[in-house]
Coordinates of C-alpha atoms in Angstrom, one line a residue:
Chain G
M1 CA -37.4 19.6 10.3
Q2 CA -35.2 21.1 7.6
K3 CA -32.4 18.7 8.4
W4 CA -34.5 15.6 7.9
W5 CA -35.7 16.9 4.7
S6 CA -32.3 17.4 3.3
I7 CA -31.0 14.1 4.5
M8 CA -33.9 12.3 3.0
F9 CA -33.5 14.1 -0.3
F10 CA -29.9 13.1 -0.4
L11 CA -30.6 9.5 0.3
M12 CA -33.1 9.5 -2.6
I13 CA -30.7 11.0 -5.1
F14 CA -28.1 8.2 -5.2
P15 CA -30.4 5.3 -5.8
L16 CA -32.0 7.4 -8.5
I17 CA -28.6 7.9 -10.2
Y18 CA -27.9 4.2 -9.8
L19 CA -31.3 3.4 -11.4
C20 CA -30.3 5.5 -14.4
I21 CA -28.6 2.5 -16.0
N22 CA -30.0 3.3 -19.3
R23 CA -28.2 6.3 -20.8
V24 CA -31.3 7.8 -22.4
F25 CA -33.3 7.4 -19.1
H26 CA -30.4 9.2 -17.3
A27 CA -30.4 12.0 -19.8
I28 CA -34.2 12.5 -19.5
V29 CA -34.1 12.5 -15.7
M30 CA -31.2 14.9 -15.7
Y31 CA -33.0 17.2 -18.2
I32 CA -36.2 17.2 -16.1
T33 CA -34.3 17.9 -12.9
M34 CA -32.4 20.7 -14.4
N35 CA -35.5 22.4 -15.7
V36 CA -37.2 22.0 -12.3
A37 CA -34.1 23.5 -10.7
I38 CA -34.0 26.5 -12.9
M39 CA -37.7 27.1 -12.4
L40 CA -37.3 26.9 -8.6
V41 CA -34.3 29.2 -8.6
F42 CA -35.9 32.0 -10.7
I43 CA -39.5 31.8 -9.8
Y44 CA -40.1 29.9 -6.6
A45 CA -37.2 30.9 -4.4
P46 CA -37.7 34.2 -2.6
T47 CA -35.4 37.0 -3.4
E48 CA -33.1 37.6 -0.5
K49 CA -33.7 40.9 1.2
M50 CA -30.1 42.0 1.8
Q51 CA -28.3 40.8 -1.2
G52 CA -31.0 41.1 -3.8
I53 CA -31.2 39.1 -7.0
V54 CA -27.5 38.4 -7.1
Q55 CA -27.9 35.9 -4.3
K56 CA -29.4 33.5 -6.8
I57 CA -25.9 32.7 -8.0
F58 CA -25.4 30.9 -4.7
Y59 CA -27.5 28.0 -5.8
F60 CA -25.4 27.0 -8.7
H61 CA -22.2 28.2 -7.2
V62 CA -22.4 26.0 -4.1
S63 CA -23.8 23.1 -6.0
S64 CA -20.8 23.3 -8.4
A65 CA -18.5 23.4 -5.4
I66 CA -20.0 20.3 -3.8
T67 CA -19.9 18.4 -7.0
M68 CA -16.3 19.4 -7.6
F69 CA -15.3 18.1 -4.1
F70 CA -17.2 14.9 -4.8
A71 CA -15.4 14.6 -8.2
F72 CA -12.0 15.0 -6.6
F73 CA -12.9 12.5 -3.9
L74 CA -13.9 10.1 -6.6
V75 CA -10.5 10.6 -8.2
C76 CA -8.8 9.7 -5.0
V77 CA -10.8 6.6 -4.5
A78 CA -10.5 5.5 -8.1
S79 CA -6.7 6.1 -8.0
I80 CA -6.3 3.9 -4.9
M81 CA -8.4 1.2 -6.5
Y82 CA -6.3 1.5 -9.7
L83 CA -3.1 1.1 -7.8
W84 CA -4.5 -1.8 -5.9
K85 CA -6.3 -3.7 -8.7
N86 CA -4.4 -2.5 -11.7
S87 CA -7.5 -2.4 -13.8
D88 CA -8.0 0.1 -16.7
W89 CA -11.6 0.8 -15.7
W90 CA -10.6 2.5 -12.5
D91 CA -8.0 4.5 -14.4
A92 CA -10.7 5.7 -16.8
I93 CA -12.9 6.7 -13.8
A94 CA -10.0 8.6 -12.2
L95 CA -9.2 10.5 -15.4
S96 CA -12.8 11.3 -16.2
A97 CA -13.6 12.5 -12.7
A98 CA -10.5 14.7 -12.7
E99 CA -11.4 16.3 -16.0
I100 CA -15.0 17.0 -15.0
G101 CA -13.9 18.1 -11.6
V102 CA -11.6 20.7 -13.2
V103 CA -14.5 21.9 -15.3
F104 CA -16.7 22.4 -12.2
C105 CA -13.8 23.9 -10.4
T106 CA -13.4 26.5 -13.1
L107 CA -17.1 27.3 -12.8
V108 CA -16.8 27.8 -9.1
L109 CA -13.8 30.1 -9.5
I110 CA -15.7 32.2 -12.1
T111 CA -19.1 32.4 -10.4
G112 CA -17.5 33.1 -7.0
P113 CA -16.0 36.5 -8.0
L114 CA -19.1 37.3 -9.9
W115 CA -21.1 36.9 -6.7
A116 CA -18.5 38.6 -4.5
R117 CA -18.1 41.7 -6.6
P118 CA -21.6 43.2 -6.0
I119 CA -21.8 42.0 -2.4
W120 CA -18.3 42.6 -1.0
G121 CA -17.1 45.2 -3.4
T122 CA -14.0 43.2 -4.4
W123 CA -13.6 40.4 -6.9
W124 CA -11.6 38.2 -4.7
S125 CA -11.5 38.0 -0.9
W126 CA -9.2 35.1 -0.1
D127 CA -12.1 33.3 1.6
P128 CA -10.9 29.9 2.9
T129 CA -13.2 27.8 0.7
L130 CA -12.5 29.8 -2.5
T131 CA -8.8 29.7 -1.8
L132 CA -9.0 26.0 -1.3
T133 CA -10.8 25.7 -4.6
L134 CA -8.0 27.7 -6.3
V135 CA -5.3 25.5 -4.9
L136 CA -7.3 22.4 -5.9
W137 CA -7.6 23.8 -9.4
L138 CA -3.8 24.1 -9.6
I139 CA -3.3 20.6 -8.3
Y140 CA -5.7 18.9 -10.6
V141 CA -4.7 20.9 -13.7
A142 CA -1.2 19.6 -12.9
Y143 CA -2.8 16.2 -12.8
L144 CA -4.2 16.6 -16.3
M145 CA -1.0 18.0 -17.6
L146 CA 0.9 15.1 -16.1
R147 CA -1.3 12.7 -18.0
I148 CA -0.6 14.5 -21.3
E149 CA 3.1 15.2 -20.8
T150 CA 4.4 11.9 -19.5
Y151 CA 5.9 9.7 -22.2
D152 CA 6.5 6.9 -19.7
P153 CA 4.0 4.0 -20.1
K154 CA 3.5 4.2 -16.3
R155 CA 1.7 7.6 -16.7
A156 CA -1.5 6.2 -15.3
R157 CA 0.4 5.3 -12.1
F158 CA 2.0 8.7 -11.7
A159 CA -1.4 10.3 -12.2
A160 CA -3.0 8.0 -9.7
V161 CA -0.4 8.9 -7.1
L162 CA -0.9 12.6 -7.7
G163 CA -4.7 12.1 -7.4
I164 CA -4.2 10.5 -4.0
I165 CA -1.7 13.1 -2.7
G166 CA -3.8 16.0 -4.0
F167 CA -6.9 14.9 -2.1
V168 CA -5.0 14.0 1.1
D169 CA -3.6 17.5 1.1
V170 CA -7.1 19.1 1.3
P171 CA -7.5 19.2 5.0
L172 CA -4.0 20.5 5.5
I173 CA -4.6 23.3 2.9
R174 CA -7.9 24.1 4.6
W175 CA -6.3 24.4 8.0
S176 CA -3.4 26.4 6.9
V177 CA -5.5 28.8 4.8
E178 CA -7.8 29.4 7.8
K179 CA -4.9 30.2 10.0
W180 CA -3.5 32.5 7.4
R181 CA -6.8 34.1 6.9
T182 CA -7.0 35.4 10.4
L183 CA -4.3 37.8 9.5
H184 CA -6.0 39.0 6.4
P185 CA -8.6 41.8 6.7
K186 CA -12.1 40.8 5.8
P187 CA -13.6 42.9 3.1
V188 CA -16.4 45.2 4.3
L189 CA -19.9 44.3 3.0
I190 CA -21.2 46.9 0.6
Q191 CA -24.8 46.0 1.5
E192 CA -25.3 45.7 5.2
G193 CA -26.2 42.4 6.8
G194 CA -25.2 39.7 4.5
T195 CA -27.1 36.4 4.3
T196 CA -30.1 36.2 6.6
G197 CA -30.0 32.4 6.6
L198 CA -31.8 29.9 4.4
T199 CA -35.5 29.7 4.5
S200 CA -37.1 26.4 3.8
A201 CA -38.0 27.4 0.2
M202 CA -34.4 28.3 -0.4
L203 CA -33.2 25.1 1.1
L204 CA -35.5 23.1 -1.2
T205 CA -34.3 25.0 -4.2
F206 CA -30.7 24.4 -3.2
L207 CA -31.2 20.7 -2.7
V208 CA -32.9 20.4 -6.1
C209 CA -30.0 22.3 -7.7
L210 CA -27.5 20.1 -6.0
G211 CA -29.4 17.0 -7.2
A212 CA -29.4 18.3 -10.7
F213 CA -25.7 19.0 -10.6
L214 CA -24.9 15.5 -9.3
L215 CA -27.0 13.9 -12.0
L216 CA -25.2 16.1 -14.6
F217 CA -21.9 15.0 -13.1
F218 CA -22.7 11.3 -13.4
Y219 CA -23.9 11.8 -16.9
L220 CA -20.8 13.6 -18.0
L221 CA -18.7 11.0 -16.1
R222 CA -20.4 8.2 -18.1
E223 CA -19.7 10.0 -21.4
R224 CA -16.1 10.7 -20.5
I225 CA -15.5 7.1 -19.4
S226 CA -16.8 5.8 -22.6
V227 CA -14.4 8.2 -24.5
A228 CA -11.5 7.0 -22.4
Q229 CA -12.4 3.4 -22.9
S230 CA -12.8 3.8 -26.6
R231 CA -9.4 5.5 -26.8
H232 CA -7.9 2.6 -24.9
A233 CA -9.6 0.0 -27.2
L234 CA -8.2 2.0 -30.2
E235 CA -4.7 1.8 -28.9
V236 CA -5.0 -2.0 -28.3
L237 CA -6.5 -2.4 -31.8
R238 CA -3.7 -0.4 -33.4
H239 CA -1.2 -2.4 -31.6
D240 CA -2.8 -5.6 -32.8
I241 CA -2.9 -4.5 -36.4
D242 CA 0.8 -3.5 -36.2
E243 CA 1.7 -6.8 -34.8
I244 CA -0.2 -8.7 -37.5
G245 CA 1.2 -6.4 -40.2
V246 CA 4.7 -7.1 -39.0
G247 CA 4.3 -10.8 -38.3
Chain Y
M1 CA -33.2 44.9 -10.5
K2 CA -29.8 45.9 -9.2
N3 CA -26.8 43.8 -10.2
F4 CA -28.8 41.9 -12.8
W5 CA -25.8 41.7 -15.2
Y6 CA -23.7 39.8 -12.6
L7 CA -26.4 37.2 -12.3
F8 CA -26.7 37.0 -16.0
A9 CA -23.0 36.7 -16.5
A10 CA -22.7 33.9 -13.9
Y11 CA -25.5 31.8 -15.3
S12 CA -24.5 32.2 -18.9
T13 CA -20.9 31.2 -18.1
I14 CA -22.2 28.1 -16.4
W15 CA -24.4 27.2 -19.3
T16 CA -21.9 27.9 -22.0
A17 CA -19.2 26.0 -20.3
L18 CA -21.3 22.9 -19.6
Y19 CA -22.9 22.9 -23.1
V20 CA -19.5 23.3 -24.9
Y21 CA -18.1 20.5 -22.8
M22 CA -21.0 18.2 -23.4
I23 CA -21.0 18.8 -27.1
R24 CA -17.3 18.2 -27.3
L25 CA -17.7 15.0 -25.4
S26 CA -20.4 13.6 -27.7
Q27 CA -18.4 14.6 -30.8
K28 CA -15.3 12.9 -29.5
N29 CA -17.4 9.8 -28.7
K30 CA -18.8 9.7 -32.2
E31 CA -15.4 10.2 -33.8
L32 CA -13.9 7.5 -31.7
Q33 CA -16.7 5.0 -32.4
A34 CA -16.4 5.6 -36.1
E35 CA -12.6 5.1 -36.0
L36 CA -13.1 1.9 -33.9
R37 CA -15.5 0.5 -36.5
D38 CA -13.1 1.3 -39.3
L39 CA -10.2 -0.3 -37.6
R40 CA -12.1 -3.4 -36.6
A41 CA -13.3 -3.8 -40.2
Q42 CA -9.6 -3.4 -41.3
L43 CA -8.6 -6.0 -38.8
E44 CA -11.3 -8.4 -40.1
R45 CA -10.0 -7.9 -43.7
V46 CA -6.4 -8.6 -42.7
L47 CA -7.4 -11.7 -40.7
T48 CA -9.6 -13.2 -43.4
K49 CA -7.1 -12.6 -46.2
Chain W
M1 CA 9.5 -11.6 -10.8
Y2 CA 11.1 -11.0 -7.4
K3 CA 8.6 -9.1 -5.3
N4 CA 10.2 -6.7 -2.9
S5 CA 9.0 -6.7 0.6
N6 CA 6.4 -4.2 1.7
S7 CA 8.2 -0.8 2.2
F8 CA 6.1 0.3 5.1
I9 CA 6.7 -2.8 7.1
T10 CA 10.4 -2.8 6.4
L11 CA 10.7 0.8 7.5
M12 CA 8.8 0.1 10.7
S13 CA 10.9 -2.9 11.6
G14 CA 14.1 -0.9 11.0
S15 CA 15.9 -3.8 9.4
K16 CA 19.7 -3.7 9.4
I17 CA 20.1 -4.3 5.7
F18 CA 17.7 -1.4 4.9
L19 CA 19.7 1.1 7.0
Q20 CA 23.0 -0.1 5.5
Q21 CA 21.6 0.4 2.0
V22 CA 20.3 3.8 2.8
R23 CA 23.7 4.7 4.2
A24 CA 25.4 3.4 1.2
L25 CA 23.2 5.3 -1.3
L26 CA 23.5 8.5 0.7
A27 CA 27.2 8.2 0.8
K28 CA 27.3 7.7 -3.0
D29 CA 25.2 10.7 -3.6
L30 CA 27.1 12.9 -1.2
K31 CA 30.5 11.8 -2.6
T32 CA 29.3 12.6 -6.2
E33 CA 28.1 16.0 -5.0
W34 CA 31.3 16.7 -3.1
R35 CA 33.4 16.1 -6.2
T36 CA 31.4 18.3 -8.6
R37 CA 29.5 20.5 -6.2
E38 CA 27.2 21.2 -9.1
I39 CA 23.8 20.9 -7.3
F40 CA 24.7 23.0 -4.3
T41 CA 26.4 25.8 -6.2
S42 CA 23.4 26.2 -8.6
M43 CA 21.0 26.2 -5.7
F44 CA 23.0 28.8 -3.8
V45 CA 23.5 31.1 -6.7
F46 CA 19.9 31.0 -7.6
A47 CA 18.7 31.6 -4.1
V48 CA 21.0 34.6 -3.8
L49 CA 19.7 35.9 -7.1
V50 CA 16.1 35.6 -6.0
V51 CA 16.7 37.4 -2.8
V52 CA 18.6 40.3 -4.5
V53 CA 16.0 40.7 -7.3
F54 CA 13.2 40.7 -4.7
N55 CA 15.1 43.4 -2.8
F56 CA 15.2 45.6 -5.8
A57 CA 11.6 44.8 -6.7
I58 CA 10.2 45.8 -3.3
G59 CA 12.0 49.1 -3.1
A60 CA 13.9 50.9 -0.5
D61 CA 11.4 50.9 2.4
T62 CA 13.3 49.2 5.2
E63 CA 10.2 48.5 7.3
L64 CA 8.4 46.9 4.3
I65 CA 11.3 44.8 3.5
R66 CA 11.5 43.6 7.1
Q67 CA 7.9 42.6 7.0
V68 CA 8.2 40.5 3.8
A69 CA 11.7 39.2 4.6
S70 CA 10.5 35.7 5.6
G71 CA 8.3 35.3 2.5
V72 CA 11.3 36.3 0.3
I73 CA 13.6 33.9 2.0
W74 CA 11.1 31.1 1.7
I75 CA 10.4 31.8 -2.0
A76 CA 14.1 31.8 -2.7
L77 CA 14.5 28.5 -0.9
S78 CA 11.5 26.9 -2.6
F79 CA 12.7 27.9 -6.1
A80 CA 16.3 26.9 -5.4
S81 CA 15.1 23.6 -4.1
V82 CA 13.3 22.9 -7.4
L83 CA 16.7 23.1 -9.1
G84 CA 18.1 20.6 -6.6
F85 CA 15.3 18.1 -7.0
Q86 CA 15.7 18.0 -10.7
R87 CA 19.4 17.4 -10.6
T88 CA 19.0 14.7 -7.9
G89 CA 16.5 12.8 -10.0
Q90 CA 18.6 13.1 -13.1
M91 CA 21.7 11.6 -11.4
E92 CA 20.5 8.1 -12.1
S93 CA 19.0 8.6 -15.5
E94 CA 22.3 8.5 -17.4
E95 CA 23.2 5.1 -18.6
D96 CA 20.0 3.7 -16.9
S97 CA 21.7 3.1 -13.7
L98 CA 18.4 3.4 -11.9
Q99 CA 17.4 -0.2 -12.8
G100 CA 20.7 -1.5 -11.6
I101 CA 20.3 0.2 -8.2
L102 CA 16.7 -1.0 -7.8
L103 CA 17.6 -4.6 -8.5
A104 CA 20.3 -4.5 -5.9
L105 CA 18.0 -3.1 -3.2
H106 CA 16.3 -5.2 -0.7
D107 CA 13.6 -2.6 -0.4
R108 CA 13.1 0.2 -3.0
S109 CA 12.2 2.9 -0.7
A110 CA 15.8 3.0 0.5
L111 CA 16.5 4.9 -2.7
F112 CA 13.9 7.5 -1.9
I113 CA 15.0 8.0 1.7
A114 CA 18.6 8.3 0.7
K115 CA 17.8 10.9 -1.9
M116 CA 15.5 12.8 0.4
L117 CA 18.1 12.9 3.1
A118 CA 20.7 14.2 0.7
Q119 CA 18.4 16.9 -0.5
M120 CA 17.5 17.9 3.0
L121 CA 21.2 18.2 3.8
Y122 CA 21.8 20.5 0.8
L123 CA 18.8 22.6 1.8
L124 CA 19.9 22.9 5.4
I125 CA 23.4 24.0 4.3
L126 CA 21.7 26.4 1.9
V127 CA 19.7 27.9 4.8
L128 CA 22.9 28.3 6.8
C129 CA 24.5 30.2 4.0
I130 CA 21.5 32.3 3.0
L131 CA 20.4 33.4 6.5
P132 CA 23.4 35.5 7.4
L133 CA 23.3 37.2 4.0
C134 CA 19.6 38.0 4.5
G135 CA 20.4 39.2 8.0
I136 CA 22.8 41.7 6.6
W137 CA 20.8 42.8 3.6
F138 CA 17.4 43.1 5.4
R139 CA 18.9 44.2 8.7
I140 CA 17.3 41.5 10.7
D141 CA 18.9 39.9 13.7
F142 CA 18.3 36.2 13.4
M143 CA 20.5 35.3 16.4
T144 CA 17.8 36.3 19.0
C145 CA 15.5 33.4 17.9
I146 CA 18.1 31.1 16.4
G147 CA 16.9 28.0 18.2
E148 CA 13.3 28.3 17.2
L149 CA 14.4 29.3 13.7
C150 CA 16.4 26.1 13.4
A151 CA 13.4 24.0 14.4
T152 CA 11.2 25.8 11.9
F153 CA 13.6 25.5 9.1
T154 CA 14.5 21.9 9.8
L155 CA 10.8 20.8 9.8
G156 CA 10.1 22.9 6.7
M157 CA 13.1 21.6 4.7
L158 CA 12.1 18.1 5.6
G159 CA 8.7 18.6 4.2
L160 CA 10.1 20.2 1.0
S161 CA 12.5 17.4 0.6
I162 CA 9.9 14.7 0.9
I163 CA 7.5 16.2 -1.6
G164 CA 10.2 17.6 -3.9
T165 CA 12.3 14.4 -4.2
F166 CA 9.2 12.4 -4.9
F167 CA 7.8 14.7 -7.6
G168 CA 11.3 15.1 -9.0
M169 CA 11.4 11.4 -9.8
I170 CA 8.0 11.6 -11.4
A171 CA 8.6 14.7 -13.3
L172 CA 11.7 13.3 -14.8
R173 CA 9.7 11.0 -17.0
T174 CA 7.7 13.8 -18.6
R175 CA 8.5 15.7 -21.7
A176 CA 8.6 19.1 -20.1
C177 CA 10.2 18.2 -16.8
E178 CA 11.4 21.7 -15.9
V179 CA 7.8 22.9 -16.1
M180 CA 6.1 19.9 -14.5
L181 CA 8.2 19.8 -11.4
P182 CA 7.2 23.2 -10.1
M183 CA 3.6 22.7 -11.3
L184 CA 3.4 19.5 -9.3
F185 CA 5.3 20.4 -6.2
L186 CA 4.4 24.0 -5.4
P187 CA 0.6 23.7 -5.1
V188 CA 0.9 20.6 -2.9
S189 CA 3.3 22.3 -0.6
I190 CA 1.2 25.4 0.0
P191 CA 0.3 24.5 3.6
L192 CA 4.0 24.2 4.3
T193 CA 4.7 27.5 2.7
I194 CA 1.9 29.3 4.6
A195 CA 2.9 27.8 8.0
A196 CA 6.6 28.2 7.6
V197 CA 6.5 31.9 6.4
Q198 CA 4.1 32.8 9.2
A199 CA 6.2 31.1 11.8
T200 CA 9.3 32.8 10.6
T201 CA 7.7 36.2 10.5
Q202 CA 6.4 35.9 14.0
L203 CA 9.8 34.7 15.2
I204 CA 11.5 37.7 13.7
D205 CA 8.9 39.9 15.4
G206 CA 9.9 38.5 18.7
K207 CA 7.3 35.9 19.5
S208 CA 8.2 32.9 21.4
L209 CA 7.9 29.2 20.7
R210 CA 4.6 28.9 22.3
D211 CA 3.1 31.4 19.8
I212 CA 4.3 29.6 16.8
A213 CA 3.5 26.1 18.2
D214 CA 0.4 25.8 16.0
Y215 CA 2.4 26.4 12.8
L216 CA 5.1 23.9 13.8
V217 CA 2.4 21.3 14.6
L218 CA 0.9 21.9 11.1
I219 CA 4.3 21.5 9.4
G220 CA 5.0 18.4 11.6
I221 CA 1.7 16.8 10.6
F222 CA 2.4 17.7 6.9
D223 CA 5.8 16.0 7.1
I224 CA 4.5 12.8 8.8
V225 CA 1.4 12.3 6.6
F226 CA 3.3 12.8 3.4
F227 CA 6.3 10.8 4.5
F228 CA 4.2 7.7 5.0
L229 CA 2.0 8.3 2.0
V230 CA 5.1 8.7 -0.3
I231 CA 6.8 5.6 1.1
I232 CA 3.7 3.5 0.5
V233 CA 3.3 4.6 -3.1
F234 CA 7.0 4.8 -4.0
D235 CA 7.0 1.1 -5.1
Y236 CA 4.3 1.8 -7.7
I237 CA 6.4 4.7 -9.2
V238 CA 9.5 2.8 -9.9
E239 CA 8.2 -0.7 -10.6
E240 CA 8.5 -1.6 -14.3

């Protein structure tokens, strides 16, 4: 029953985002969803018995993590399309998705320890997913730095290549960290038990949060793409003016 | 409410980060649009001269 | 503009011209290196320095040093290899000889393969020089598992060379290339680091090939996946 609910919810989200063609409409839908999400998290969702109120971090923490993975996947796809079609639009998508992905990645890396500290007693536990997030952060921050630091006009190509390599590396990193982890002692839970599993109320809350984050992601993506395209248009204009001035 | 401050810290970080980023983006957008308008006007003037 | 043939297909077909060109480029690089011995010397000295400093940093506990030995060796190799990748990429940047070489090539990825093989050779020789020193300083007997160690290090150095040579050529075009190369190359090679260090540690502890088979498989998959990925995208990097 729960599984069908979540699948249906997901299938509804993407057409909704696609229908938000109008920027204002998108902003309104996002605003409403965010508000509903917050209400659900703090008022509707039951407080978990074992972990207490800190468990509520989970809703936004995991939503950020999923959005971040989606963002980096989008970078990979956009990079492949850019190398194939050589169109600036795909390059703008790759850059924007990478930047927003890094923002969400930083959020995951901050909320993760804030959740782990009261539950496990330590700030960091080298958990496979969190470690993967850390490595991805390093790779995509290097992506952004590569964009800024390269003076070669092929910088978009270099970045595209890094975008593809970074994402292809993910399963390898995941596998190797899991093997490595088996040697690392797991931290002992301060509060006994741990999660007791998601009730249906929690699942609904989580899905709404995830939807809100995805809508937010697409909104930020839209804004960032327009910044990237304006910058590019500016460059072209400046180049034109220089040519006319010289000629 | 045990551990409330952790919850508060987590949520306020998320909000602050997202808000700052959104505001920075819209400001950047406005600046760039203004610059584009100016440059286009300049180009018009140079062309029509 | 003359469109070079698709690298992947050429590689697969094993065309004769391709192999000849790879051999020629490799010979050129090795000859240059043999005359100056610049790259290898700097790599060796740096690796030795890293091992010695780590030794002092960890302290006098022999048991502890034995446990972290493989990690220290691998770090020394990684950081020394960064030096090598930079220099290898720089060899063609003087007087813009890169364009000349690319025009002469039937297939551009020959340049990459030649450089990668040269780097791998330097790294393997570096391993041969460093291992005895580490055996003496850390009091580890590498001879008991020398066959498996060779396999591990060969696969590991192959992986490092593939990733490092590729990012070396990219990082060369950035303003802060000494910073960018480690930033690009170290995170991507983390699976390699984890697997190689674990395999070496277990080999030193006396485990057999069967125990480390998982790690070797991981390194092998890493090598294969990235080799083909890099060959496919290499054209895009050097095309004007």
